mmCIF file of C-alpha atoms in Angstrom:
data_model
loop_
_atom_site.group_PDB
_atom_site.id
_atom_site.type_symbol
_atom_site.label_atom_id
_atom_site.label_comp_id
_atom_site.label_asym_id
_atom_site.label_seq_id
_atom_site.Cartn_x
_atom_site.Cartn_y
_atom_site.Cartn_z
ATOM 1 C CA MET R 32 69.946 46.328 -163.038
ATOM 2 C CA LEU R 33 67.272 45.409 -165.571
ATOM 3 C CA LEU R 34 69.512 43.693 -168.146
ATOM 4 C CA ASN R 35 73.119 42.616 -167.801
ATOM 5 C CA LEU R 36 74.872 40.918 -170.719
ATOM 6 C CA LYS R 37 78.458 39.816 -170.129
ATOM 7 C CA ASN R 38 80.853 38.511 -172.775
ATOM 8 C CA ILE R 39 78.096 37.326 -175.108
ATOM 9 C CA TYR R 40 79.132 35.292 -178.138
ATOM 10 C CA LYS R 41 76.776 33.864 -180.752
ATOM 11 C CA ASN R 42 77.904 31.396 -183.386
ATOM 12 C CA TYR R 43 75.986 29.598 -186.111
ATOM 13 C CA GLY R 44 76.943 26.341 -187.759
ATOM 14 C CA LYS R 45 79.270 23.587 -186.606
ATOM 15 C CA GLU R 46 82.963 22.848 -186.900
ATOM 16 C CA PRO R 47 84.656 23.456 -189.255
ATOM 17 C CA LEU R 48 82.054 25.883 -190.631
ATOM 18 C CA ILE R 49 81.325 28.016 -187.575
ATOM 19 C CA VAL R 50 80.166 31.551 -188.360
ATOM 20 C CA PRO R 51 80.652 34.031 -185.481
ATOM 21 C CA VAL R 52 77.824 36.586 -185.375
ATOM 22 C CA LEU R 53 78.340 38.259 -181.982
ATOM 23 C CA LYS R 54 81.747 38.647 -180.342
ATOM 24 C CA ASP R 55 82.259 39.522 -176.690
ATOM 25 C CA ILE R 56 79.195 41.745 -176.292
ATOM 26 C CA SER R 57 78.745 43.312 -172.850
ATOM 27 C CA LEU R 58 75.834 45.621 -172.113
ATOM 28 C CA GLU R 59 74.036 46.968 -169.049
ATOM 29 C CA VAL R 60 70.538 48.442 -169.192
ATOM 30 C CA ILE R 61 68.813 50.051 -166.221
ATOM 31 C CA GLN R 62 65.116 50.786 -165.783
ATOM 32 C CA GLY R 63 64.189 53.893 -167.782
ATOM 33 C CA ASP R 64 67.014 53.582 -170.315
ATOM 34 C CA TYR R 65 66.429 54.369 -173.989
ATOM 35 C CA VAL R 66 69.000 52.589 -176.148
ATOM 36 C CA ALA R 67 69.462 52.646 -179.928
ATOM 37 C CA ILE R 68 71.463 49.886 -181.618
ATOM 38 C CA MET R 69 72.916 50.846 -184.995
ATOM 39 C CA GLY R 70 74.904 48.916 -187.552
ATOM 40 C CA PRO R 71 74.993 47.893 -191.212
ATOM 41 C CA SER R 72 73.142 44.875 -192.552
ATOM 42 C CA GLY R 73 74.754 41.689 -191.262
ATOM 43 C CA SER R 74 76.422 43.440 -188.317
ATOM 44 C CA GLY R 75 74.681 41.278 -185.718
ATOM 45 C CA LYS R 76 72.269 43.870 -184.328
ATOM 46 C CA THR R 77 69.149 41.777 -185.011
ATOM 47 C CA THR R 78 70.791 38.715 -183.457
ATOM 48 C CA LEU R 79 71.590 40.792 -180.370
ATOM 49 C CA MET R 80 67.989 41.989 -180.208
ATOM 50 C CA ASN R 81 66.760 38.384 -180.481
ATOM 51 C CA ILE R 82 68.984 37.357 -177.575
ATOM 52 C CA ILE R 83 67.850 40.322 -175.470
ATOM 53 C CA GLY R 84 64.237 39.407 -176.279
ATOM 54 C CA CYS R 85 64.807 35.745 -175.350
ATOM 55 C CA LEU R 86 63.951 34.628 -178.888
ATOM 56 C CA ASP R 87 67.426 33.105 -179.220
ATOM 57 C CA ARG R 88 70.151 31.985 -176.842
ATOM 58 C CA ALA R 89 73.788 33.022 -176.717
ATOM 59 C CA SER R 90 76.443 30.424 -177.518
ATOM 60 C CA THR R 91 78.514 31.540 -174.540
ATOM 61 C CA GLY R 92 78.404 34.370 -172.024
ATOM 62 C CA THR R 93 75.982 35.427 -169.310
ATOM 63 C CA TYR R 94 72.634 37.169 -169.692
ATOM 64 C CA LEU R 95 70.833 38.276 -166.533
ATOM 65 C CA PHE R 96 67.286 39.637 -166.738
ATOM 66 C CA GLU R 97 66.424 41.254 -163.412
ATOM 67 C CA ASP R 98 69.251 39.192 -161.892
ATOM 68 C CA GLU R 99 67.841 35.911 -163.260
ATOM 69 C CA ASP R 100 70.172 33.859 -165.451
ATOM 70 C CA ILE R 101 68.468 33.323 -168.806
ATOM 71 C CA SER R 102 70.600 30.244 -169.541
ATOM 72 C CA GLU R 103 69.012 28.446 -166.581
ATOM 73 C CA MET R 104 65.431 29.018 -167.772
ATOM 74 C CA ASN R 105 63.536 26.323 -169.662
ATOM 75 C CA ASP R 106 61.356 27.092 -172.689
ATOM 76 C CA ASP R 107 58.195 27.543 -170.608
ATOM 77 C CA ALA R 108 59.903 30.038 -168.303
ATOM 78 C CA LEU R 109 61.256 31.966 -171.295
ATOM 79 C CA SER R 110 57.794 32.017 -172.855
ATOM 80 C CA ASP R 111 56.339 33.466 -169.647
ATOM 81 C CA LEU R 112 59.097 36.079 -169.507
ATOM 82 C CA ARG R 113 58.450 37.151 -173.108
ATOM 83 C CA LEU R 114 54.705 37.335 -172.493
ATOM 84 C CA ASN R 115 54.823 39.286 -169.252
ATOM 85 C CA LYS R 116 58.037 41.302 -169.239
ATOM 86 C CA ILE R 117 58.980 42.051 -172.869
ATOM 87 C CA GLY R 118 57.000 43.957 -175.482
ATOM 88 C CA PHE R 119 57.941 43.586 -179.148
ATOM 89 C CA VAL R 120 57.428 46.113 -181.961
ATOM 90 C CA PHE R 121 58.329 45.053 -185.504
ATOM 91 C CA GLN R 122 58.993 47.018 -188.681
ATOM 92 C CA ASN R 123 56.112 45.367 -190.546
ATOM 93 C CA PHE R 124 53.636 45.616 -187.646
ATOM 94 C CA ASN R 125 52.703 41.877 -187.574
ATOM 95 C CA LEU R 126 48.993 42.605 -187.203
ATOM 96 C CA LEU R 127 46.273 40.069 -188.041
ATOM 97 C CA SER R 128 44.396 41.447 -191.052
ATOM 98 C CA SER R 129 41.103 39.797 -190.064
ATOM 99 C CA GLU R 130 41.048 41.321 -186.564
ATOM 100 C CA THR R 131 40.170 44.816 -185.368
ATOM 101 C CA ALA R 132 42.675 47.111 -183.686
ATOM 102 C CA GLN R 133 41.162 46.195 -180.327
ATOM 103 C CA GLU R 134 41.397 42.461 -181.056
ATOM 104 C CA ASN R 135 44.997 42.744 -182.253
ATOM 105 C CA VAL R 136 46.016 44.633 -179.128
ATOM 106 C CA ALA R 137 44.244 42.127 -176.874
ATOM 107 C CA LEU R 138 45.962 39.058 -178.357
ATOM 108 C CA PRO R 139 48.668 38.712 -175.656
ATOM 109 C CA LEU R 140 45.943 38.744 -173.007
ATOM 110 C CA ILE R 141 44.330 35.661 -174.543
ATOM 111 C CA TYR R 142 47.568 33.754 -173.954
ATOM 112 C CA ALA R 143 47.637 35.173 -170.425
ATOM 113 C CA GLY R 144 44.169 33.742 -169.732
ATOM 114 C CA ILE R 145 42.399 37.077 -169.230
ATOM 115 C CA HIS R 146 38.616 37.000 -169.806
ATOM 116 C CA LYS R 147 37.158 38.861 -172.782
ATOM 117 C CA GLU R 148 35.599 41.824 -170.984
ATOM 118 C CA GLU R 149 38.864 42.636 -169.208
ATOM 119 C CA ARG R 150 40.838 42.070 -172.438
ATOM 120 C CA ASN R 151 38.702 44.548 -174.337
ATOM 121 C CA HIS R 152 38.894 47.146 -171.557
ATOM 122 C CA ARG R 153 42.673 46.925 -171.321
ATOM 123 C CA ALA R 154 43.017 47.038 -175.113
ATOM 124 C CA ASP R 155 40.894 50.191 -175.250
ATOM 125 C CA VAL R 156 43.057 51.803 -172.552
ATOM 126 C CA ALA R 157 46.225 50.886 -174.471
ATOM 127 C CA LEU R 158 44.818 52.257 -177.732
ATOM 128 C CA SER R 159 43.888 55.494 -175.970
ATOM 129 C CA LYS R 160 47.462 55.743 -174.714
ATOM 130 C CA VAL R 161 48.739 55.780 -178.313
ATOM 131 C CA GLY R 162 46.015 58.167 -179.515
ATOM 132 C CA LEU R 163 43.803 55.640 -181.298
ATOM 133 C CA GLN R 164 40.756 55.589 -179.047
ATOM 134 C CA ASP R 165 38.576 56.325 -182.106
ATOM 135 C CA ARG R 166 40.014 53.429 -184.157
ATOM 136 C CA THR R 167 39.265 50.445 -181.913
ATOM 137 C CA THR R 168 36.928 48.746 -184.415
ATOM 138 C CA PHE R 169 39.079 49.442 -187.490
ATOM 139 C CA LYS R 170 40.917 46.603 -189.212
ATOM 140 C CA PRO R 171 44.521 47.035 -190.425
ATOM 141 C CA SER R 172 43.392 47.674 -194.019
ATOM 142 C CA GLN R 173 41.517 50.740 -192.755
ATOM 143 C CA LEU R 174 44.538 52.205 -190.970
ATOM 144 C CA SER R 175 47.531 54.207 -192.187
ATOM 145 C CA GLY R 176 51.060 52.899 -191.715
ATOM 146 C CA GLY R 177 51.606 55.136 -188.712
ATOM 147 C CA GLN R 178 48.335 54.026 -187.154
ATOM 148 C CA LYS R 179 49.239 50.360 -187.682
ATOM 149 C CA GLN R 180 52.533 50.909 -185.900
ATOM 150 C CA ARG R 181 50.753 52.602 -183.004
ATOM 151 C CA VAL R 182 48.408 49.599 -182.759
ATOM 152 C CA ALA R 183 51.515 47.396 -182.628
ATOM 153 C CA ILE R 184 52.983 49.579 -179.869
ATOM 154 C CA ALA R 185 49.720 49.378 -177.900
ATOM 155 C CA ARG R 186 49.839 45.585 -178.213
ATOM 156 C CA ALA R 187 53.449 45.569 -176.997
ATOM 157 C CA LEU R 188 52.444 47.607 -173.936
ATOM 158 C CA ILE R 189 49.303 45.638 -173.036
ATOM 159 C CA ASN R 190 50.978 43.499 -170.352
ATOM 160 C CA HIS R 191 52.932 46.437 -168.862
ATOM 161 C CA PRO R 192 56.307 44.952 -169.846
ATOM 162 C CA ARG R 193 59.585 45.806 -168.166
ATOM 163 C CA ILE R 194 61.142 46.569 -171.543
ATOM 164 C CA LEU R 195 60.010 47.499 -175.051
ATOM 165 C CA LEU R 196 62.064 46.097 -177.956
ATOM 166 C CA ALA R 197 61.570 47.792 -181.325
ATOM 167 C CA ASP R 198 63.108 46.519 -184.577
ATOM 168 C CA GLU R 199 63.288 49.368 -187.134
ATOM 169 C CA PRO R 200 60.049 50.902 -185.777
ATOM 170 C CA THR R 201 60.028 53.670 -188.404
ATOM 171 C CA GLY R 202 61.441 51.622 -191.282
ATOM 172 C CA ALA R 203 58.102 51.163 -193.089
ATOM 173 C CA LEU R 204 56.765 54.651 -192.357
ATOM 174 C CA ASP R 205 56.835 58.002 -194.105
ATOM 175 C CA GLN R 206 58.686 60.846 -192.421
ATOM 176 C CA ALA R 207 55.627 62.356 -190.720
ATOM 177 C CA SER R 208 54.428 59.008 -189.336
ATOM 178 C CA GLY R 209 57.944 58.136 -188.212
ATOM 179 C CA LYS R 210 58.150 61.424 -186.323
ATOM 180 C CA GLN R 211 54.875 60.622 -184.536
ATOM 181 C CA VAL R 212 56.178 57.211 -183.474
ATOM 182 C CA MET R 213 59.380 58.784 -182.139
ATOM 183 C CA GLU R 214 57.339 61.338 -180.194
ATOM 184 C CA LEU R 215 55.293 58.487 -178.731
ATOM 185 C CA PHE R 216 58.459 56.612 -177.740
ATOM 186 C CA LYS R 217 59.768 59.735 -176.006
ATOM 187 C CA ALA R 218 56.516 60.122 -174.069
ATOM 188 C CA LEU R 219 56.612 56.457 -173.044
ATOM 189 C CA ASN R 220 60.240 56.728 -171.967
ATOM 190 C CA ASP R 221 59.458 59.886 -169.993
ATOM 191 C CA GLU R 222 56.899 57.748 -168.116
ATOM 192 C CA GLY R 223 59.624 55.240 -167.265
ATOM 193 C CA VAL R 224 59.252 52.675 -170.060
ATOM 194 C CA THR R 225 62.621 51.138 -170.952
ATOM 195 C CA ILE R 226 63.175 51.048 -174.724
ATOM 196 C CA ILE R 227 65.766 49.307 -176.886
ATOM 197 C CA MET R 228 65.446 49.828 -180.623
ATOM 198 C CA ILE R 229 67.299 48.802 -183.747
ATOM 199 C CA THR R 230 67.606 51.433 -186.444
ATOM 200 C CA HIS R 231 69.774 52.215 -189.442
ATOM 201 C CA ASP R 232 68.703 55.867 -189.308
ATOM 202 C CA ALA R 233 70.989 58.191 -187.344
ATOM 203 C CA SER R 234 68.220 60.776 -186.951
ATOM 204 C CA VAL R 235 65.996 58.133 -185.322
ATOM 205 C CA ALA R 236 68.843 56.929 -183.096
ATOM 206 C CA SER R 237 69.446 60.495 -181.907
ATOM 207 C CA HIS R 238 66.196 60.313 -179.924
ATOM 208 C CA ALA R 239 67.750 57.690 -177.613
ATOM 209 C CA LYS R 240 69.783 58.304 -174.461
ATOM 210 C CA LYS R 241 72.466 55.797 -175.482
ATOM 211 C CA ILE R 242 73.628 54.765 -178.963
ATOM 212 C CA LEU R 243 75.533 51.542 -179.643
ATOM 213 C CA HIS R 244 77.281 50.957 -182.958
ATOM 214 C CA ILE R 245 77.835 47.322 -183.938
ATOM 215 C CA ILE R 246 80.078 46.219 -186.797
ATOM 216 C CA ASP R 247 80.977 42.594 -187.531
ATOM 217 C CA GLY R 248 79.388 41.450 -184.289
ATOM 218 C CA GLU R 249 81.294 43.814 -182.000
ATOM 219 C CA ILE R 250 80.275 47.002 -180.208
ATOM 220 C CA ILE R 251 82.696 49.556 -181.596
ATOM 221 C CA GLU R 252 81.119 52.630 -180.037
ATOM 222 C CA ASN R 253 78.902 53.323 -177.039
ATOM 223 C CA LYS R 254 77.933 56.962 -176.701
ATOM 224 C CA GLN R 255 75.235 59.244 -175.369
ATOM 225 C CA GLY R 256 72.347 60.133 -177.647
ATOM 226 C CA GLY R 257 70.527 63.403 -178.067
ATOM 227 C CA ALA R 258 67.997 62.539 -175.355
ATOM 228 C CA ALA R 259 70.624 61.923 -172.668
#
């Protein structure tokens, strides 16, 4: 089992003003899964993604990542896990405007202590994987929205993570660019990359193997997607 969440609750605030955000969430993800999480604004889906990505901790419940209990990890261990085992893709790309595509993709390798020549080689390989081998020296201002998102995906893949987490990966893209990103996700998943994405778009979610619907912090539906 890659991920195993059991009876996860997440609350914000303190008594008497506690706000429950997640309520009794249980979820299992195996290697090679492709999961879409859907829900209206304020449903708790982003909070769930943050907990899965070890950016936040549950109030109660158990979260096992490859059979390791996340609650027993200190901040340094969580940082290492995020760096080496989780790739993040955000709606707004989060690219550094002053850096080239190659430099943006290589950023996680700096934190990993990889020397420059190896960083650049691995970044070029990752950019080739997403079809941007001819854009390595381009800065974000010289790229289309779809190309920026593919740079972000290459960066997320640079450390060969166990799981790719994508928050509204097509939300800032036009229809054609969004379709290209979904085709890339399918190709990555076909190669064995595990993907969990948040989306409000049912047509995007249909590309996944499993679709979870969250309302008011609870999973109300767990069904197979079109790719199952």
